Coordinates of C-alpha atoms and ligand atoms in Angstrom, one line a residue:
M1 CA -9.3 10.0 -11.1
T2 CA -12.1 8.1 -9.4
D3 CA -12.5 4.7 -9.4
N4 CA -16.0 3.5 -10.6
H5 CA -15.4 -0.1 -10.0
S6 CA -14.7 -0.4 -6.5
H7 CA -17.2 -1.3 -3.9
E8 CA -16.8 1.0 -1.0
T9 CA -17.6 -0.4 2.3
P10 CA -19.1 2.2 4.8
E11 CA -16.9 3.5 7.5
V12 CA -17.3 0.6 10.3
A13 CA -20.7 1.2 11.7
R14 CA -19.8 0.5 15.4
P15 CA -16.0 1.0 15.5
V16 CA -13.6 -1.1 17.7
S17 CA -12.5 1.0 20.7
N18 CA -8.8 1.6 20.7
F19 CA -6.4 4.3 22.8
L20 CA -6.8 6.9 20.1
R21 CA -10.7 6.8 20.2
A22 CA -10.2 6.8 24.0
A23 CA -8.1 9.9 23.9
I24 CA -10.6 11.8 21.5
D25 CA -13.6 10.7 23.5
K26 CA -11.9 12.2 26.6
D27 CA -11.0 15.3 24.8
N28 CA -14.8 15.4 23.6
Q29 CA -15.8 15.1 27.3
T30 CA -13.5 17.7 28.9
G31 CA -14.2 19.8 25.9
K32 CA -10.9 20.4 25.2
Y33 CA -11.3 21.2 21.5
A34 CA -14.9 22.1 21.8
G35 CA -15.8 18.8 20.1
R36 CA -13.5 19.4 17.0
V37 CA -11.5 16.5 15.6
V38 CA -9.0 17.4 13.1
T39 CA -6.2 14.9 12.0
R40 CA -3.8 15.0 9.1
F41 CA -1.8 12.6 6.9
P42 CA 1.5 14.2 6.3
P43 CA 3.3 12.5 3.3
E44 CA 6.7 13.4 2.1
P45 CA 6.4 13.7 -1.5
N46 CA 9.5 11.7 -2.2
G47 CA 8.0 8.6 -3.3
Y48 CA 4.8 6.6 -4.1
L49 CA 2.7 5.6 -1.0
H50 CA 2.7 1.9 0.1
Y51 CA 0.6 -0.5 2.2
G52 CA 1.8 0.9 5.4
H53 CA 0.7 4.5 4.4
A54 CA -2.8 2.9 3.6
K55 CA -2.7 2.0 7.4
S56 CA -2.1 5.5 8.3
I57 CA -4.6 7.1 5.8
I58 CA -7.4 4.8 6.9
L59 CA -6.7 5.5 10.8
N60 CA -6.5 9.3 10.1
F61 CA -9.3 9.9 7.6
G62 CA -11.5 7.0 9.1
L63 CA -11.1 8.6 12.9
A64 CA -12.0 12.0 11.6
A65 CA -14.8 10.6 9.7
S66 CA -16.4 8.7 12.6
Y67 CA -16.5 11.8 14.8
G68 CA -17.8 14.2 11.9
G69 CA -14.2 15.9 11.8
R70 CA -11.9 16.3 9.0
C71 CA -8.4 15.1 8.1
H72 CA -6.0 17.2 6.1
L73 CA -3.7 16.2 3.4
R74 CA -0.4 17.8 4.2
F75 CA 2.5 17.3 1.9
D76 CA 5.7 17.4 4.2
D77 CA 7.8 19.0 1.4
T78 CA 10.8 20.3 3.4
N79 CA 13.4 18.6 1.5
P80 CA 13.6 19.9 -2.2
L81 CA 16.6 17.4 -3.1
K82 CA 14.2 14.4 -3.2
E83 CA 10.6 15.6 -3.7
N84 CA 8.8 16.1 -7.0
P85 CA 5.3 17.0 -8.4
E86 CA 4.8 13.5 -10.0
F87 CA 5.2 12.0 -6.5
E88 CA 2.5 14.5 -5.0
A89 CA 0.0 13.6 -7.9
S90 CA 0.5 10.1 -7.3
I91 CA -0.2 10.6 -3.6
A92 CA -3.3 12.3 -3.9
D93 CA -4.7 9.9 -6.3
S94 CA -3.9 7.0 -3.9
V95 CA -5.5 8.8 -1.1
R96 CA -8.6 9.5 -3.2
W97 CA -8.4 5.9 -4.6
L98 CA -8.8 4.7 -1.0
G99 CA -11.9 6.5 -0.9
Y100 CA -11.0 9.6 1.1
D101 CA -11.5 13.3 0.4
W102 CA -9.6 16.3 2.0
G103 CA -12.2 18.7 0.7
E104 CA -10.4 22.2 0.7
H105 CA -7.7 21.1 3.3
R106 CA -4.8 20.2 1.1
F107 CA -1.8 21.9 2.5
H108 CA 2.1 22.1 1.9
A109 CA 4.6 22.4 4.7
S110 CA 6.1 25.0 2.3
D111 CA 2.8 27.1 2.7
Y112 CA 4.4 28.0 6.1
F113 CA 8.0 28.9 5.1
D114 CA 7.4 32.4 5.8
D115 CA 5.9 31.6 9.2
L116 CA 8.6 29.2 10.1
Y117 CA 11.3 31.5 9.3
R118 CA 9.6 34.4 11.1
F119 CA 9.2 32.2 14.2
A120 CA 12.9 30.9 13.8
E121 CA 14.0 34.6 14.1
W122 CA 11.7 34.8 17.0
F123 CA 13.2 32.0 18.7
I124 CA 16.7 33.7 18.4
E125 CA 15.5 36.9 19.8
Q126 CA 14.1 35.1 22.8
G127 CA 17.5 33.7 23.3
L128 CA 16.3 30.3 22.5
A129 CA 18.0 29.6 19.2
Y130 CA 21.8 30.1 17.9
V131 CA 23.5 29.6 14.7
D132 CA 26.2 26.7 15.1
G133 CA 29.1 26.6 12.9
Q134 CA 30.2 23.3 14.1
T135 CA 30.5 20.5 11.1
A136 CA 28.0 17.7 11.0
E137 CA 30.9 15.6 12.4
E138 CA 31.6 17.7 15.4
M139 CA 27.8 18.0 16.1
R140 CA 27.3 14.3 16.2
A141 CA 30.3 13.9 18.3
S142 CA 29.3 16.6 21.0
R143 CA 25.6 15.3 20.9
G144 CA 26.4 12.8 23.7
T145 CA 25.0 9.5 24.2
L146 CA 22.0 7.8 25.9
T147 CA 24.3 7.5 29.1
E148 CA 26.5 10.5 28.6
P149 CA 25.4 14.1 28.4
G150 CA 26.2 16.2 25.2
K151 CA 28.8 19.0 25.1
E152 CA 27.9 22.5 24.6
S153 CA 28.7 23.9 21.2
P154 CA 31.2 26.8 21.3
D155 CA 28.8 28.8 19.5
R156 CA 25.9 28.4 21.9
H157 CA 26.4 31.7 23.4
R158 CA 26.8 33.9 20.5
S159 CA 24.8 36.9 20.9
V160 CA 21.4 37.7 19.6
E161 CA 22.5 40.2 17.3
E162 CA 25.2 37.9 15.8
N163 CA 22.7 35.0 15.6
L164 CA 20.3 37.0 13.7
S165 CA 22.7 38.4 11.3
L166 CA 24.3 35.0 10.5
F167 CA 20.7 33.5 10.2
R168 CA 20.1 36.3 7.6
Q169 CA 23.1 35.8 5.8
M170 CA 22.3 32.1 5.6
K171 CA 18.9 32.7 4.1
A172 CA 20.2 35.5 1.7
G173 CA 22.4 32.5 0.4
D174 CA 25.7 34.0 1.6
F175 CA 27.5 30.5 2.9
P176 CA 27.4 27.1 1.2
D177 CA 25.5 24.1 1.9
G178 CA 26.3 22.8 5.6
R179 CA 28.2 25.8 6.8
Y180 CA 25.8 26.7 9.5
V181 CA 22.8 25.1 11.1
L182 CA 20.3 26.9 13.3
R183 CA 19.6 25.2 16.4
L184 CA 17.2 25.4 19.4
K185 CA 18.8 26.0 22.7
I186 CA 17.1 23.5 25.0
D187 CA 19.4 21.4 27.1
M188 CA 22.6 19.6 26.0
A189 CA 22.2 17.4 29.2
S190 CA 18.8 16.3 28.7
P191 CA 18.3 12.4 28.9
N192 CA 16.2 12.9 25.8
L193 CA 18.5 13.4 22.9
N194 CA 15.9 15.2 20.9
L195 CA 16.0 17.9 23.2
R196 CA 19.7 18.4 23.0
D197 CA 19.9 21.6 21.0
P198 CA 18.2 20.1 17.7
G199 CA 18.8 21.6 14.4
I200 CA 15.9 23.6 12.9
Y201 CA 17.0 25.0 9.7
R202 CA 19.8 24.0 7.4
I203 CA 21.6 25.7 4.5
R204 CA 20.3 24.0 1.1
H205 CA 21.0 25.9 -2.1
A206 CA 18.3 24.0 -4.1
E207 CA 15.1 24.6 -6.3
H208 CA 12.0 23.8 -4.4
H209 CA 9.1 22.4 -6.5
R210 CA 6.9 24.8 -5.1
T211 CA 8.8 27.8 -4.1
R212 CA 11.4 27.6 -6.7
D213 CA 14.6 29.5 -5.5
K214 CA 13.0 31.7 -3.0
W215 CA 14.6 30.0 -0.1
N216 CA 18.4 29.0 0.6
V217 CA 17.3 27.7 4.0
Y218 CA 14.9 24.9 4.7
P219 CA 13.2 24.1 7.9
L220 CA 13.7 20.5 9.3
Y221 CA 11.1 18.0 10.0
D222 CA 10.6 18.1 13.9
Y223 CA 10.2 21.9 13.7
T224 CA 8.1 22.2 10.6
H225 CA 5.7 19.3 11.5
C226 CA 4.3 20.7 15.0
I227 CA 4.2 24.1 13.6
S228 CA 2.4 22.9 10.7
D229 CA -0.1 20.9 13.0
A230 CA -0.9 23.8 15.0
K231 CA -1.3 26.3 12.4
E232 CA -3.8 24.2 10.8
R233 CA -5.7 23.6 14.1
V234 CA -5.1 20.0 14.2
T235 CA -6.2 18.5 17.3
H236 CA -4.8 14.8 17.0
S237 CA -1.8 14.3 15.4
I238 CA -1.2 10.7 14.8
C239 CA 2.3 9.3 13.9
T240 CA 4.3 6.1 14.2
L241 CA 6.2 4.8 17.4
E242 CA 9.4 6.0 16.3
F243 CA 8.4 9.6 17.0
Q244 CA 7.5 8.9 20.6
D245 CA 10.9 10.4 22.1
H246 CA 10.2 13.5 19.6
R247 CA 7.1 14.4 21.6
P248 CA 8.8 16.2 24.2
L249 CA 10.1 18.5 21.4
Y250 CA 6.9 18.7 19.7
D251 CA 5.2 20.2 22.7
W252 CA 8.1 22.3 23.7
I253 CA 8.3 24.2 20.3
I254 CA 4.6 24.6 19.9
N255 CA 4.1 25.7 23.8
K256 CA 6.7 28.4 23.5
L257 CA 5.4 29.7 20.5
A258 CA 1.9 30.0 21.9
D259 CA 3.2 31.4 25.1
G260 CA 4.9 34.4 22.8
G261 CA 1.5 34.7 21.3
M262 CA 2.6 33.2 18.1
L263 CA 0.2 30.3 17.8
P264 CA -3.3 29.7 19.2
R265 CA -4.2 27.5 21.8
P266 CA -5.6 24.7 22.3
L267 CA -2.4 23.0 20.8
P268 CA -2.3 19.8 18.9
C269 CA -1.4 16.7 20.8
Q270 CA 0.7 14.0 19.3
Y271 CA -0.2 10.4 19.7
E272 CA 2.1 7.5 18.3
F273 CA 0.7 4.1 17.0
A274 CA 2.7 0.9 15.7
R275 CA 3.7 1.2 12.1
L276 CA 2.6 -1.7 9.7
N277 CA 5.1 -4.3 9.4
L278 CA 4.1 -7.0 6.9
T279 CA 6.3 -10.1 6.0
Y280 CA 7.2 -10.8 2.4
V281 CA 7.5 -7.3 1.5
V282 CA 9.6 -4.2 2.4
L283 CA 7.8 -0.9 3.3
S284 CA 10.3 1.6 3.1
K285 CA 10.6 4.3 0.2
R286 CA 14.2 3.9 0.1
F287 CA 13.8 0.3 -0.8
L288 CA 10.8 0.8 -3.2
I289 CA 13.0 3.3 -5.1
E290 CA 15.8 0.8 -5.1
L291 CA 13.5 -2.1 -6.6
V292 CA 12.2 0.3 -9.3
N293 CA 15.6 2.1 -10.3
G294 CA 17.2 -1.2 -10.3
A295 CA 14.5 -2.6 -12.5
Y296 CA 13.8 -5.6 -10.4
V297 CA 10.2 -4.9 -10.9
D298 CA 8.3 -3.2 -13.8
G299 CA 8.0 0.2 -12.3
W300 CA 6.0 1.7 -9.3
D301 CA 2.7 0.0 -10.4
D302 CA 4.1 -3.2 -11.0
P303 CA 1.4 -5.3 -9.2
R304 CA 3.9 -6.9 -7.2
M305 CA 5.2 -3.8 -5.5
P306 CA 3.8 -3.1 -2.0
T307 CA 2.7 0.4 -3.4
L308 CA -0.8 1.7 -3.6
V309 CA -0.5 2.1 -7.3
G310 CA 0.7 -1.5 -7.5
A311 CA -2.1 -2.7 -5.2
R312 CA -4.3 -1.1 -7.5
R313 CA -3.0 -2.4 -10.6
R314 CA -3.0 -6.0 -8.9
G315 CA -6.8 -5.8 -8.2
F316 CA -6.4 -5.2 -4.5
T317 CA -9.4 -3.3 -3.2
P318 CA -10.0 0.0 -1.0
A319 CA -12.3 -1.9 0.9
G320 CA -10.2 -4.9 1.3
F321 CA -7.5 -2.3 3.0
K322 CA -10.2 -1.1 5.1
L323 CA -10.9 -4.4 6.2
F324 CA -7.5 -5.4 6.8
A325 CA -6.7 -2.2 8.7
E326 CA -9.8 -2.9 10.9
R327 CA -8.7 -6.6 11.5
A328 CA -5.0 -5.5 12.2
G329 CA -6.3 -2.8 15.0
V330 CA -4.1 0.0 16.4
S331 CA -1.6 -0.8 18.9
K332 CA 1.1 0.9 20.8
S333 CA 3.9 -1.9 20.3
D334 CA 5.4 -2.8 17.2
S335 CA 4.7 -6.2 15.8
W336 CA 4.7 -8.2 12.2
L337 CA 1.7 -9.4 10.6
D338 CA 1.7 -12.2 8.0
F339 CA 1.1 -11.1 4.5
S340 CA -1.7 -13.8 4.3
L341 CA -3.8 -11.3 6.5
L342 CA -3.9 -9.0 3.6
E343 CA -4.6 -11.5 1.2
N344 CA -7.5 -12.7 3.2
A345 CA -8.7 -9.3 3.6
M346 CA -8.8 -8.8 -0.2
R347 CA -10.4 -12.3 -0.7
D348 CA -13.2 -11.7 1.8
D349 CA -14.0 -8.6 0.1
L350 CA -13.8 -9.8 -3.4
N351 CA -15.8 -12.7 -2.5
E352 CA -18.7 -10.4 -1.9
T353 CA -18.2 -8.0 -4.6
A354 CA -16.5 -9.8 -7.7
C355 CA -18.9 -11.3 -10.2
R356 CA -18.0 -14.9 -11.2
R357 CA -16.8 -15.6 -14.7
V358 CA -15.0 -18.3 -16.4
A359 CA -11.6 -18.5 -17.7
V360 CA -9.1 -21.2 -18.5
I361 CA -5.5 -20.4 -18.2
H362 CA -3.7 -23.5 -18.9
P363 CA -5.8 -24.9 -21.8
L364 CA -6.4 -28.5 -22.7
K365 CA -8.8 -29.4 -25.7
L366 CA -11.7 -31.8 -24.9
I367 CA -13.6 -33.0 -27.7
I368 CA -17.2 -34.3 -27.0
D369 CA -17.4 -37.2 -29.5
N370 CA -21.2 -37.4 -29.5
Y371 CA -21.9 -33.7 -29.7
P372 CA -22.8 -32.6 -33.3
Q373 CA -20.1 -30.6 -35.0
D374 CA -21.9 -27.5 -36.0
K375 CA -24.3 -26.8 -32.9
S376 CA -23.9 -25.0 -29.9
E377 CA -26.3 -24.3 -27.0
D378 CA -26.5 -22.0 -23.9
C379 CA -25.7 -23.1 -20.4
F380 CA -26.5 -20.7 -17.7
A381 CA -24.1 -19.6 -14.9
P382 CA -25.0 -17.3 -12.0
N383 CA -23.0 -14.1 -12.0
H384 CA -22.6 -14.5 -8.2
P385 CA -23.7 -17.5 -5.9
K386 CA -25.0 -15.4 -3.1
K387 CA -26.5 -12.7 -5.1
P388 CA -29.3 -14.1 -7.2
E389 CA -30.3 -10.6 -8.2
L390 CA -27.3 -10.2 -10.2
G391 CA -28.8 -12.7 -12.6
T392 CA -27.2 -15.5 -14.7
R393 CA -25.4 -15.3 -18.0
A394 CA -25.4 -17.5 -21.1
I395 CA -22.0 -19.8 -21.7
P396 CA -22.0 -21.4 -24.8
F397 CA -21.5 -25.2 -25.2
S398 CA -20.1 -26.8 -28.1
R399 CA -18.4 -30.0 -29.2
E400 CA -14.8 -28.5 -28.7
L401 CA -14.0 -27.1 -25.1
W402 CA -11.3 -25.8 -23.2
I403 CA -10.4 -27.4 -20.0
E404 CA -7.7 -26.8 -17.5
R405 CA -4.6 -29.1 -18.1
D406 CA -4.6 -29.9 -14.3
D407 CA -8.1 -31.3 -14.4
F408 CA -7.1 -34.1 -16.4
M409 CA -4.8 -37.0 -15.2
E410 CA -3.8 -39.9 -17.8
T411 CA -3.1 -42.0 -14.8
P412 CA -5.0 -40.4 -11.9
V413 CA -3.6 -40.6 -8.3
K414 CA -5.8 -41.8 -5.7
G415 CA -8.5 -39.5 -4.7
F416 CA -8.5 -37.4 -8.3
F417 CA -11.9 -37.1 -9.1
R418 CA -11.8 -34.7 -12.1
M419 CA -11.1 -35.6 -15.9
A420 CA -9.6 -39.2 -16.3
I421 CA -10.4 -42.1 -18.6
G422 CA -13.5 -44.0 -17.7
Q423 CA -14.3 -41.4 -15.1
E424 CA -17.6 -39.3 -15.3
V425 CA -17.4 -35.6 -14.3
R426 CA -19.6 -32.5 -14.3
L427 CA -18.9 -29.8 -16.7
R428 CA -20.1 -27.0 -14.2
Y429 CA -23.2 -25.4 -15.6
G430 CA -23.4 -28.1 -18.4
F431 CA -23.4 -31.8 -18.8
L432 CA -22.0 -34.8 -17.2
V433 CA -19.1 -36.4 -19.4
R434 CA -17.6 -39.5 -19.5
C435 CA -13.9 -39.3 -20.6
V436 CA -13.1 -42.2 -23.3
G437 CA -9.5 -41.4 -24.6
V438 CA -6.8 -39.0 -25.4
D439 CA -4.8 -38.0 -28.6
K440 CA -1.0 -37.7 -28.5
D441 CA 1.5 -36.1 -30.6
E442 CA 4.7 -38.0 -31.7
H443 CA 6.4 -37.1 -28.4
G444 CA 3.7 -38.6 -26.6
N445 CA 2.2 -35.3 -25.1
I446 CA -1.4 -35.1 -24.8
T447 CA -3.0 -32.9 -27.4
A448 CA -6.7 -33.4 -26.7
V449 CA -9.0 -35.5 -24.4
H450 CA -12.2 -37.2 -25.6
A451 CA -15.3 -37.7 -23.9
T452 CA -19.1 -38.3 -24.5
Y453 CA -21.9 -36.5 -22.9
D454 CA -25.2 -37.5 -21.4
P455 CA -27.9 -35.1 -23.0
E456 CA -30.1 -35.7 -20.2
T457 CA -27.9 -34.2 -17.6
K458 CA -28.0 -30.5 -18.3
S459 CA -27.6 -28.2 -15.2
G460 CA -30.7 -26.0 -14.5
T461 CA -33.0 -28.3 -16.9
E462 CA -36.2 -29.5 -15.5
G463 CA -36.0 -33.4 -15.2
A464 CA -32.4 -33.4 -15.6
S465 CA -30.8 -36.4 -14.2
L466 CA -29.0 -35.0 -11.1
R467 CA -26.8 -38.2 -10.5
K468 CA -23.9 -37.1 -8.3
V469 CA -20.5 -37.2 -9.3
K470 CA -17.4 -36.1 -7.3
G471 CA -15.7 -34.0 -10.2
N472 CA -16.9 -30.8 -11.3
I473 CA -14.7 -28.8 -13.6
H474 CA -15.0 -25.4 -15.6
W475 CA -14.7 -25.2 -19.2
L476 CA -15.0 -22.7 -22.1
S477 CA -16.3 -23.4 -25.9
V478 CA -13.2 -23.5 -28.3
A479 CA -15.3 -21.5 -30.9
H480 CA -16.6 -18.9 -28.5
A481 CA -13.9 -18.4 -26.1
V482 CA -11.6 -15.3 -26.2
P483 CA -7.9 -15.4 -26.1
A484 CA -6.3 -13.7 -23.2
E485 CA -3.1 -12.9 -21.4
I486 CA -3.1 -13.9 -18.1
R487 CA -0.5 -12.6 -15.7
L488 CA 0.2 -14.6 -12.6
Y489 CA 1.8 -13.0 -9.7
D490 CA 3.4 -14.4 -6.8
R491 CA 5.0 -12.8 -3.6
L492 CA 8.0 -10.5 -4.6
F493 CA 9.9 -12.0 -1.8
K494 CA 10.7 -15.7 -1.1
V495 CA 11.0 -15.3 2.6
P496 CA 9.1 -13.5 5.3
F497 CA 11.8 -11.0 6.5
P498 CA 13.8 -10.1 3.3
G499 CA 17.3 -8.9 4.2
A500 CA 17.0 -10.1 7.9
K501 CA 19.7 -12.2 9.4
N502 CA 17.2 -15.0 9.8
P503 CA 14.9 -14.3 6.9
M504 CA 13.0 -17.3 7.6
G505 CA 12.7 -16.4 11.4
T506 CA 9.5 -16.8 13.1
L507 CA 7.7 -13.3 13.9
E508 CA 9.3 -13.1 17.5
E509 CA 12.8 -13.8 16.3
T510 CA 13.4 -11.1 14.1
P511 CA 14.0 -7.5 15.4
V512 CA 11.8 -4.8 14.0
D513 CA 14.5 -2.8 12.7
A514 CA 15.4 -5.7 10.4
V515 CA 13.4 -3.6 7.9
S516 CA 14.7 -0.2 9.0
V517 CA 12.8 2.4 10.1
E518 CA 14.0 5.6 8.1
L519 CA 13.9 8.9 9.6
E520 CA 15.0 12.0 8.0
E521 CA 18.8 12.2 8.0
I522 CA 19.0 9.0 9.7
E523 CA 20.4 6.2 7.6
P524 CA 18.4 3.0 7.9
K525 CA 20.3 0.3 9.9
S526 CA 22.4 -2.1 7.6
D527 CA 24.1 -4.1 10.3
V528 CA 22.1 -7.0 9.1
G529 CA 24.8 -8.1 6.7
R530 CA 22.7 -9.1 4.0
S531 CA 20.6 -7.2 1.5
Y532 CA 16.8 -7.8 1.1
L533 CA 17.6 -8.0 -2.7
D534 CA 19.2 -11.6 -1.8
D535 CA 15.8 -12.6 -0.8
L536 CA 14.0 -11.2 -4.1
N537 CA 11.6 -14.2 -5.5
T538 CA 12.8 -14.2 -9.1
D539 CA 10.1 -16.4 -10.1
S540 CA 7.1 -14.2 -9.3
K541 CA 5.7 -13.1 -12.4
H542 CA 4.3 -15.6 -15.2
I543 CA 2.6 -14.8 -18.4
V544 CA 0.4 -17.3 -19.8
R545 CA -2.0 -17.4 -22.9
G546 CA -5.5 -18.6 -21.9
F547 CA -9.0 -17.9 -22.6
V548 CA -11.8 -16.1 -21.1
E549 CA -15.5 -16.0 -21.6
A550 CA -16.8 -13.1 -23.8
E551 CA -18.6 -11.5 -20.6
A552 CA -15.0 -11.2 -19.1
A553 CA -13.3 -10.0 -22.2
N554 CA -15.8 -7.2 -22.5
A555 CA -14.8 -5.9 -19.0
Q556 CA -13.8 -2.4 -18.1
P557 CA -10.1 -1.9 -17.3
E558 CA -9.9 -2.6 -13.5
E559 CA -12.9 -4.6 -13.5
R560 CA -12.6 -7.5 -11.1
F561 CA -14.0 -11.1 -11.3
Q562 CA -13.4 -14.6 -9.6
F563 CA -12.5 -16.8 -12.2
E564 CA -14.2 -19.7 -10.9
R565 CA -11.9 -22.3 -9.3
L566 CA -8.6 -20.1 -10.3
G567 CA -8.8 -17.0 -8.1
Y568 CA -9.5 -13.3 -8.2
F569 CA -8.4 -11.4 -11.3
V570 CA -8.6 -7.9 -12.5
A571 CA -8.6 -6.6 -16.3
D572 CA -5.3 -4.6 -16.3
I573 CA -5.8 -0.9 -15.9
K574 CA -3.4 -0.1 -18.6
D575 CA -3.1 -2.9 -21.1
H576 CA -6.8 -4.5 -21.2
Q577 CA -8.8 -4.2 -24.1
P578 CA -12.0 -6.2 -25.2
K579 CA -10.3 -7.4 -28.3
R580 CA -7.0 -8.2 -26.5
P581 CA -7.9 -9.1 -22.9
V582 CA -5.2 -8.9 -20.2
F583 CA -5.9 -10.0 -16.6
N584 CA -3.6 -9.8 -13.5
R585 CA -4.2 -12.7 -10.8
T586 CA -5.1 -10.6 -7.8
V587 CA -4.9 -13.5 -5.3
T588 CA -5.8 -17.3 -5.4
L589 CA -8.8 -18.8 -4.0
K590 CA -7.9 -20.3 -0.6
D591 CA -8.6 -24.0 -1.0
T592 CA -10.5 -24.7 -4.0
W593 CA -7.9 -25.5 -6.4
Q594 CA -7.5 -29.1 -5.1
A595 CA -11.0 -29.8 -4.5
Ligands
ATP601 P1 9.0 5.1 4.7 O1 9.3 4.6 6.0 O2 8.4 4.3 3.8 O3 10.0 6.2 4.3 P2 8.0 7.6 5.9 O4 7.4 7.4 7.1 O5 9.0 8.3 5.6 O6 8.0 6.1 5.1 P3 6.2 9.7 5.0 O7 5.8 10.3 3.6 O8 6.9 10.6 5.8 O9 6.9 8.2 5.0 O10 5.0 9.1 5.8 C1 3.6 9.7 5.8 C2 2.8 9.0 7.0 O11 2.6 7.5 6.8 C3 3.5 9.4 8.3 O12 2.6 9.8 9.3 C4 4.1 7.9 8.6 O13 4.0 7.8 10.1 C5 3.0 7.0 8.0 N1 3.6 5.8 7.6 C6 4.5 5.7 7.0 N2 5.1 4.3 7.0 C7 4.0 3.6 7.9 C8 3.7 2.3 8.1 N3 4.7 1.2 7.9 N4 2.6 1.9 8.9 C9 1.9 3.0 9.2 N5 2.2 4.4 8.8 C10 3.0 4.7 8.3
MG602 MG1 8.9 10.3 6.9

C-alpha cells in the first residue's frame, strides 16, 4: 500500500556527519568496497515494527540512499515458532510507508538455509564444530562467567565422522528438540563469552512458514546473520550496541568461511549504534505483544501503540520520523530521549504540511441575537497561513453557531479574554461579537450563550472596522457543521520509565535495561520488581462527539489537518467516511490552547 497523503521530505541534503558516515567515507577513500555501499534492515518477522525500528530503517536506508548504494530488506526468519507471514506483510508495509524501497533486494535468512547447513558441515569437517549432547542447563553452567573461564564439554573432542553423522541425524529428525546442539569450537577460555563455543544449530521440529517441514534443525542468529550479510555482499552491517560483543564472533565465522573459499571477500563489517530509548513507551516486541494479547489496547494499530502501524493510524508522518531521527542523531552510547522530541518533530512537520480546518470538539451553542434567522453568508479562511498559494475556503456563518465550551466562562478568571458576558471577542475569520447572556436548564447548566454581532467588522472585508480585541475564537455554523467522532489520545503510560524501579526518575537515574534489551534466547531482565503494566495510563483514550466543517468531513482516510487552536488530527484510516467523519488527534498544538 502506498501513502498518497504523506508529504515526503527529500533525504537530508547536507547530512550531519557521524561515525558511520566517517567509516563509509574512509572505505570509499581506500577503495575497500570499490565505492559500493550496501546496508540491510534485518527484522525478525515475529511482531510489528515499532518506533525503534523506524530509527534503524531510516539509518540503513538513508545511509545507502545518500551514498548512491542500496539497502536490503532481509527477514531474519530463523525461529519458526514465533514467525508468521502476517508479520512479514506488515513489516514490508511499514518500511514502504516510511518511504523506502528495497527494489529486488528482499531476502530471507531462510533463503540461505541450504548454504548455512552446508557451511556447518564444512566447519565440522575442519574440526571447528561439534555436536554437544549436554543439556541446556549443563551448557549454561559450563559456560563460565566474565571472571571465570568456561569448562570444555565432554563432547568437545568427538571425531569428525561421529559429529557429521550426529549432525545429519539431527537434520533427519532422529532426535527430539533440545537433545543436541551444534557448537563452534573456538575457545572456552575466551574473555568474550560469545566465543566460548557458541551454539550455531539447534533441533526444532517445527513447520517454518516458508520452508515448511523441510528442516528439523534451524541455525541460530549469530551464525545466520553474518553469513547472510556476506552472501548478500553487504558492506556495512549496522546493528544496535548489544551486539558489540558479538562482533568478534561475526568476524570469526565469515573470515573462516572466506579463508575456506566459501564466501567472497571483501567481507562485511559490523558497526554498532545506540538503540532508540524513548520515555513514556515500551519498545520491545515482547511487551507490545502482551499489550495486544492482554487487550490493554485496541490491537497493533491502536493509535497509542508505539508501533509503526499505530503511528500511522495516529497521524504521525514518515517525514516527522525522519526529522526526529535526524535530530536524535546516531551515537555510540545508550541514552534516553524524551517522548516530546518525537511529538515536536511530528508537530513541526505537520505545521508545514497540514491544511487548516475548523472543528469544535466540545460544542456549546452560541446564538447571535441580531443575526437574521434564515440567513447565512460565507466567511473565508486560508487553507494554510504560510502558503497563500493553497488558497482560501468558505466557512458559512449563520445565527446559530458552535463554539468550544472552554471558550466561554460565566465568571471569567483574570486574564480570560475569550467569551464572557459583556466582553467582545472576534469569531475568527468572521465578526466581532459581544456576549449578552446565557440560557440554562433546570439544573443550572449552560445550554447556550447569546451574543450580538457587529456587521461592520467582518474579517477580510474592505473598510471593515479593525478594532482590536484580545480574544479570537473558532466556531462553526450549526446548520452547516457535520457531526464527527473525535478520538482524543494521550500517552499510553503515565510515567517516563514504565516498569522501572523509579518510574518517575530522571533520565540519568534509570538504567538502560529498565526496558529490557531482548536478545534471542535471553530473557529480558525482570529484576525491577514491578511491571510496566502497573504504569499504564488507563485514561489515555477519550471519544467525544463534535463537529467539523464540510471541507474536513470530505477528507480522504488518512488526510491530516490542523484543526485550528486544537491540534493536529487525521481522518481515521479505517473508520472515517465523509458521512460519518472520524478523526484521531495526532498531537496537540504546543501552546495555543490557553492563548
Ligand atoms: P525488540 O527489541 O523490539 O524485540 P529486535 O531487535 O528483536 O526488537 P528485530 O526484528 O530483530 O527486533 O530488529 C530489526 C532491526 O531493528 C535490528 O537491526 C535491530 O537492531 C533494530 N532495532 C530494534 N529495536 C531498535 C531500537 N529501539 N532502536 C534502534 N534500532 C532498533
Ligand atoms: Mg532481534
